[in-house]
PDB file of C-alpha atoms in Angstrom:
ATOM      1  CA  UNK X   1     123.484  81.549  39.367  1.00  0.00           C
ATOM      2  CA  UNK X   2     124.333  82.961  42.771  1.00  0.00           C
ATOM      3  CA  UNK X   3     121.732  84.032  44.768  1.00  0.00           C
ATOM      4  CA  UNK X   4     122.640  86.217  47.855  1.00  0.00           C
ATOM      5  CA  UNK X   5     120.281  85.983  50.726  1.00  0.00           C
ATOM      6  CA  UNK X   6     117.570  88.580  51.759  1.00  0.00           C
ATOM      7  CA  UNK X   7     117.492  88.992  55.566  1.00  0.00           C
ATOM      8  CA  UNK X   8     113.557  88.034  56.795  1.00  0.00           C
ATOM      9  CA  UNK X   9     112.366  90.930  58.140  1.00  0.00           C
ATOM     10  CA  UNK X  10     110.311  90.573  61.668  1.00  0.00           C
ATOM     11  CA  UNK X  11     108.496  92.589  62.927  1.00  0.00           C
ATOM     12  CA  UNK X  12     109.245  92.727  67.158  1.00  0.00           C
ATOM     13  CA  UNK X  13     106.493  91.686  69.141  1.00  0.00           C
ATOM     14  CA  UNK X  14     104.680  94.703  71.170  1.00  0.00           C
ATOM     15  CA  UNK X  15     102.834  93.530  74.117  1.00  0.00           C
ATOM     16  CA  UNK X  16     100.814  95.475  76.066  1.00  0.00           C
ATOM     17  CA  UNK X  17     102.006  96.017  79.511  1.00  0.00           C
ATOM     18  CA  UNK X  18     100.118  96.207  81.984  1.00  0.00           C
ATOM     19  CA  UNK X  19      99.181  99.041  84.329  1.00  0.00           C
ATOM     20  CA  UNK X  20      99.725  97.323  87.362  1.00  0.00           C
ATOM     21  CA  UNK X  21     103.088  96.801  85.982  1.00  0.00           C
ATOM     22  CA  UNK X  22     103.945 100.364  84.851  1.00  0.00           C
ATOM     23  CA  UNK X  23     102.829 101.443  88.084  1.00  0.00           C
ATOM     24  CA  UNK X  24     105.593  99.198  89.738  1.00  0.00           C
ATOM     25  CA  UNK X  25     107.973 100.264  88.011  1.00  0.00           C
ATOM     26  CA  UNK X  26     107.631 104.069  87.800  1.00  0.00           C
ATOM     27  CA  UNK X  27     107.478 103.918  91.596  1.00  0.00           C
ATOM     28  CA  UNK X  28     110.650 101.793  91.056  1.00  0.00           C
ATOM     29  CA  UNK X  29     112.112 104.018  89.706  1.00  0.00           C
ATOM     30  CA  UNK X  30     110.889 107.403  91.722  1.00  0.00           C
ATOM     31  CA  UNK X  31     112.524 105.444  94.344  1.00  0.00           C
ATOM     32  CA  UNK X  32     115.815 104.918  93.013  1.00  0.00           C
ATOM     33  CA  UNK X  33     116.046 108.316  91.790  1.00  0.00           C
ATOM     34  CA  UNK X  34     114.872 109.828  95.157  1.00  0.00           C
ATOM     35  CA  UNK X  35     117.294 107.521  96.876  1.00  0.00           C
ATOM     36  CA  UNK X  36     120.251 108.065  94.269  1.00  0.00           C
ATOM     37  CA  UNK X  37     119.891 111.740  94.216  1.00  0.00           C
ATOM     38  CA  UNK X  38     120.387 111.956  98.697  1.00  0.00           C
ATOM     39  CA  UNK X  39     123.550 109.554  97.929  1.00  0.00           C
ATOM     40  CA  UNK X  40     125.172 111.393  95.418  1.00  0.00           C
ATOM     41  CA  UNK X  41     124.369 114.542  97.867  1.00  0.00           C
ATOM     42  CA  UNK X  42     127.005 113.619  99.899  1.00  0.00           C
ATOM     43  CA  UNK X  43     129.634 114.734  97.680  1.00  0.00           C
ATOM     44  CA  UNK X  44     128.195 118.368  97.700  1.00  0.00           C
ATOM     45  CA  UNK X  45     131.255 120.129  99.621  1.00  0.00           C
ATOM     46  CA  UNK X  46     130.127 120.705 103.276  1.00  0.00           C
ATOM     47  CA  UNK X  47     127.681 118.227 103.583  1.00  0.00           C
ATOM     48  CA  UNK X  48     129.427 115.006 104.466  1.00  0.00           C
ATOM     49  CA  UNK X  49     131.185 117.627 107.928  1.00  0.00           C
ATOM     50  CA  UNK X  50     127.441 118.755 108.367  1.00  0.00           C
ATOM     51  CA  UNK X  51     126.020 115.673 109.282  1.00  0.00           C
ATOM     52  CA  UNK X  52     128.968 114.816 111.446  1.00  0.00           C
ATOM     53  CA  UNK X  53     127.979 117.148 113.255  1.00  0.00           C
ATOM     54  CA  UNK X  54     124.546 116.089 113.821  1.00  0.00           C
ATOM     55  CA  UNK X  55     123.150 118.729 111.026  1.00  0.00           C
ATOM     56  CA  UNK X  56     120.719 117.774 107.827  1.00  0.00           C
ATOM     57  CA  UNK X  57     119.740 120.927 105.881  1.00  0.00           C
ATOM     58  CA  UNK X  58     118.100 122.729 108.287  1.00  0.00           C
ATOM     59  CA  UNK X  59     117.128 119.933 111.147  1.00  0.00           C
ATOM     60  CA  UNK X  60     119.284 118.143 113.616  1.00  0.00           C
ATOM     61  CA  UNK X  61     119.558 114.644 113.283  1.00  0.00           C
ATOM     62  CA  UNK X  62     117.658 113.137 115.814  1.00  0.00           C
ATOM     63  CA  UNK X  63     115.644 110.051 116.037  1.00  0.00           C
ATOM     64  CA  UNK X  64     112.522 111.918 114.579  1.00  0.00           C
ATOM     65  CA  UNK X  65     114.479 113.266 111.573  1.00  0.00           C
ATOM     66  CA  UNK X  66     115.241 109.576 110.553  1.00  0.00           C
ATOM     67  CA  UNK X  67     111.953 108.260 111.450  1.00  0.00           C
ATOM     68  CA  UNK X  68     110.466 110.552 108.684  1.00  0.00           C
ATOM     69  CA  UNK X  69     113.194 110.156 106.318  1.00  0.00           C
ATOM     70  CA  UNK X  70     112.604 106.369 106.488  1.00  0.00           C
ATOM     71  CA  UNK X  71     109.020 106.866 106.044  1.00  0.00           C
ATOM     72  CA  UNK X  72     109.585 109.506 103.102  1.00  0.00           C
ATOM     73  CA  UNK X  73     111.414 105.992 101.673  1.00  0.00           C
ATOM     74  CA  UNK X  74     109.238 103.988 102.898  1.00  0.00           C
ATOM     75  CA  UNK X  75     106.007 105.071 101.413  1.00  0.00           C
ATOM     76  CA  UNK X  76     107.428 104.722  97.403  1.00  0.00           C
ATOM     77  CA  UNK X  77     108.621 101.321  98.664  1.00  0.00           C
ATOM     78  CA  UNK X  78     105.353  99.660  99.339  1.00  0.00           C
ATOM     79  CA  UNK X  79     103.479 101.585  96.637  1.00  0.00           C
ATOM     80  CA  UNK X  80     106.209  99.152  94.285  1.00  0.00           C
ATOM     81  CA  UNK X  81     104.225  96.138  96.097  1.00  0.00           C
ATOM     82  CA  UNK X  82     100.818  97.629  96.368  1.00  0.00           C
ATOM     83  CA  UNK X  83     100.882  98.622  93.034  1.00  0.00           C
ATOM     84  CA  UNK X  84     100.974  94.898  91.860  1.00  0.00           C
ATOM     85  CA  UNK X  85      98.724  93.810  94.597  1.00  0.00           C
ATOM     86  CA  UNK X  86      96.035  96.069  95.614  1.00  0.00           C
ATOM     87  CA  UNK X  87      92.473  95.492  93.438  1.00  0.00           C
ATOM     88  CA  UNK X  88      92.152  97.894  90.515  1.00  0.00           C
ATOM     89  CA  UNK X  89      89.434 100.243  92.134  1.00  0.00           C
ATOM     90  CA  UNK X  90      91.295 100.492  95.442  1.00  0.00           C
ATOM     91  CA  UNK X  91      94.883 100.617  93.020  1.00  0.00           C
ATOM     92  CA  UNK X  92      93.755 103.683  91.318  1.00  0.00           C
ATOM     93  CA  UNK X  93      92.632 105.440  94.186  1.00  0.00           C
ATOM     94  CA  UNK X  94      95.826 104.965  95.996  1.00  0.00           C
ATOM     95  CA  UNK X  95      98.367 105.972  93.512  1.00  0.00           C
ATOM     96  CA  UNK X  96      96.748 109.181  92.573  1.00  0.00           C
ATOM     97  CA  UNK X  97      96.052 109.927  95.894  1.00  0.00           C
ATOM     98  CA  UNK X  98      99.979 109.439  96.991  1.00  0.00           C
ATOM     99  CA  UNK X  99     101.577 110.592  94.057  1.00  0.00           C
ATOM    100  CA  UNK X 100      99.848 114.028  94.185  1.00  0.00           C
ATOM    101  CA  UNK X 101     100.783 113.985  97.752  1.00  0.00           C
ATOM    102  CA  UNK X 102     104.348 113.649  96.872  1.00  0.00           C
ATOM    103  CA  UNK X 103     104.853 116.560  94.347  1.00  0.00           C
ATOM    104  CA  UNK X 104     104.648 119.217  97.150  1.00  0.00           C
ATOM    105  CA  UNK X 105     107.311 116.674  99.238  1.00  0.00           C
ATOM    106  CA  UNK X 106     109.383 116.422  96.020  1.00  0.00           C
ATOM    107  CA  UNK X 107     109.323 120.195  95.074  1.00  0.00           C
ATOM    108  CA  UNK X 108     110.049 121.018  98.637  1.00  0.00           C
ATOM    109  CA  UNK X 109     113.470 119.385  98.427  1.00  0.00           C
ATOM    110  CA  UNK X 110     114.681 122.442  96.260  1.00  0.00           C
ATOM    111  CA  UNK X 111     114.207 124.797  99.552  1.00  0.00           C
ATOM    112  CA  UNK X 112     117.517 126.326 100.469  1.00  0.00           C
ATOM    113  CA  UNK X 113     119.626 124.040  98.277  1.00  0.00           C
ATOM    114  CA  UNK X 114     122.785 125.511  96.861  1.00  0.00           C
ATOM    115  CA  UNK X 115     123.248 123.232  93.678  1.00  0.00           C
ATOM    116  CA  UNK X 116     120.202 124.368  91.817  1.00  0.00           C
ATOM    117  CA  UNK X 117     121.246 122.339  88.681  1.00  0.00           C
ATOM    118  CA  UNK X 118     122.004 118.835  90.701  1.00  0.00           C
ATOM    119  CA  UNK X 119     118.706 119.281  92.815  1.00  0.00           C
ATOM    120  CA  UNK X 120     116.566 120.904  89.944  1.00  0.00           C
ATOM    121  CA  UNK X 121     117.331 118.174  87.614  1.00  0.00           C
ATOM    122  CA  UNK X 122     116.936 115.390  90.166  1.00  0.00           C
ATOM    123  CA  UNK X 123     113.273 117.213  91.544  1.00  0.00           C
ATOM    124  CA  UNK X 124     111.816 117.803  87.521  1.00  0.00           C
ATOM    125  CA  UNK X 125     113.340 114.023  86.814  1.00  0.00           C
ATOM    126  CA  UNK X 126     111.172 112.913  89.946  1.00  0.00           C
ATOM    127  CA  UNK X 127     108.150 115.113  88.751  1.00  0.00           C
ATOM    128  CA  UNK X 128     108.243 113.541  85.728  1.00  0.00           C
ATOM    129  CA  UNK X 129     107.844 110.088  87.034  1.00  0.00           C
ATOM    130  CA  UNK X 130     105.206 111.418  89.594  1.00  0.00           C
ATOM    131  CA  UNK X 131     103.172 112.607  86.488  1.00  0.00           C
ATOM    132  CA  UNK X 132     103.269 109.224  84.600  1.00  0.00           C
ATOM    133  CA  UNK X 133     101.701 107.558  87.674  1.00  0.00           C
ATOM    134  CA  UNK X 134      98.956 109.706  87.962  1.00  0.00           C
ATOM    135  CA  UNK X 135      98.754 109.418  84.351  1.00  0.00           C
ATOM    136  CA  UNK X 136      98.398 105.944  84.032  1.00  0.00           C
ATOM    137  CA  UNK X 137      96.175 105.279  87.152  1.00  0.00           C
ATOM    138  CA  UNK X 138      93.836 108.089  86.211  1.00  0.00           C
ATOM    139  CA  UNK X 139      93.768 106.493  82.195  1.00  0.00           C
ATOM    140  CA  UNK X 140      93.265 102.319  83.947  1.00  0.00           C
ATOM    141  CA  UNK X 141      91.577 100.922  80.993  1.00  0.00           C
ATOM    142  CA  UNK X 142      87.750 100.009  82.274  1.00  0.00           C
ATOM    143  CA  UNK X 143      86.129  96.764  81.147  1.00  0.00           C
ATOM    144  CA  UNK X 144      82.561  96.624  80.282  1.00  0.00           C
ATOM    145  CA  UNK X 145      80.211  95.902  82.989  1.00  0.00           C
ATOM    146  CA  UNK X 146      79.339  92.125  82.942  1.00  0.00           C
ATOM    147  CA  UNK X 147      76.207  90.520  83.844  1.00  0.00           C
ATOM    148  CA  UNK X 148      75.741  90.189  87.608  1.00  0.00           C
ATOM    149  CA  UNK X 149      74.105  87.166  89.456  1.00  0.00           C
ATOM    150  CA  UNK X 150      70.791  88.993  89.185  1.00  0.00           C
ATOM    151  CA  UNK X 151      70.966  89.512  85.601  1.00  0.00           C
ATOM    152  CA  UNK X 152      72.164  85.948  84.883  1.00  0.00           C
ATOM    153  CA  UNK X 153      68.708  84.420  87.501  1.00  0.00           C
ATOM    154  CA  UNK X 154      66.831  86.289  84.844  1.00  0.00           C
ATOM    155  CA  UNK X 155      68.057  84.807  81.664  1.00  0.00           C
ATOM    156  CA  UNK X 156      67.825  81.515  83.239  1.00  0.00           C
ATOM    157  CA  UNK X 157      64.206  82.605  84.079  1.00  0.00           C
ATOM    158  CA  UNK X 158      63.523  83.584  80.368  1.00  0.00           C
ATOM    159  CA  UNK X 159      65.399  80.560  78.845  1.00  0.00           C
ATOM    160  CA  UNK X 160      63.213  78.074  81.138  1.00  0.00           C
ATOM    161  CA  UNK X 161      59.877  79.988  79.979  1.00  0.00           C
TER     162      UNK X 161
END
């Protein structure tokens, strides 16, 4: 008798991630897309002579335009390291507080643009991620309080009574 084998059928392993984690890598990727979405800007017709001659959008290139583009980058950067780093309470706090600040500075880079679709998609695309961090930093999972120093001198008291 010939017996054909039945595949074993595993189930994949689901971990939880963690929020620290998703955190990192939403801003990851917020920064990618912000980044990838200038780049490919450059092959918008006009724009490569514009800043040849010394002309972004509206504002002249100039030492301060670069200075705040670099910190526009800059700030998604180190919320990639703070987001691993920074204690949970302080963590929180700091993503909401700079990912609301950066959907106003995300929808503002639709002013004036002539390709709606290319911007449009790249802004909701970068709203999208800017949502999921606030999400998951205003849903950190909270522990149960445990029992503080005090607390654990007064067992000790009751135990030795």
């Amino acid at each position: 008798m010939m017996r054909t084998r039945q595949p074993a059928t595993a189930t994949l392993e689901d971990q939880r991630i963690p929020v620290r984690a998703k955190l990192a890598a939403t801003w990851t990727s917020f920064m990618f897309l912000y980044a990838y979405v200038d780049i490919l800007n450059f092959f918008t017709p006009g724009v490569i002579k514009d800043i040849l001659d010394g002309k972004v959008f509206e504002f002249g290139l100039s030492q301060t335009f670069s200075t705040t583009a670099l910190t526009l980058m800059a700030v998604p950067i180190f919320m990639v390291v703070l987001s691993m780093t920074l204690p949970a309470r302080a963590n929180r706090v700091t993503n909401l507080t700079v990912a609301s600040l950066y959907v106003p500075v995300t929808a503002f880079n639709a002013v004036g643009e002539s390709w709606l679709y290319f911007y449009g998609l790249g802004i909701v695309l970068e709203l999208i991620l800017l949502a999921l961090i606030v999400r998951y930093a205003w849903t950190w999972p909270r522990t149960a309080p445990s029992a503080t120093s005090a607390d654990r001198e007064t067992v000790r008291a009751q135990q030795q009574a």
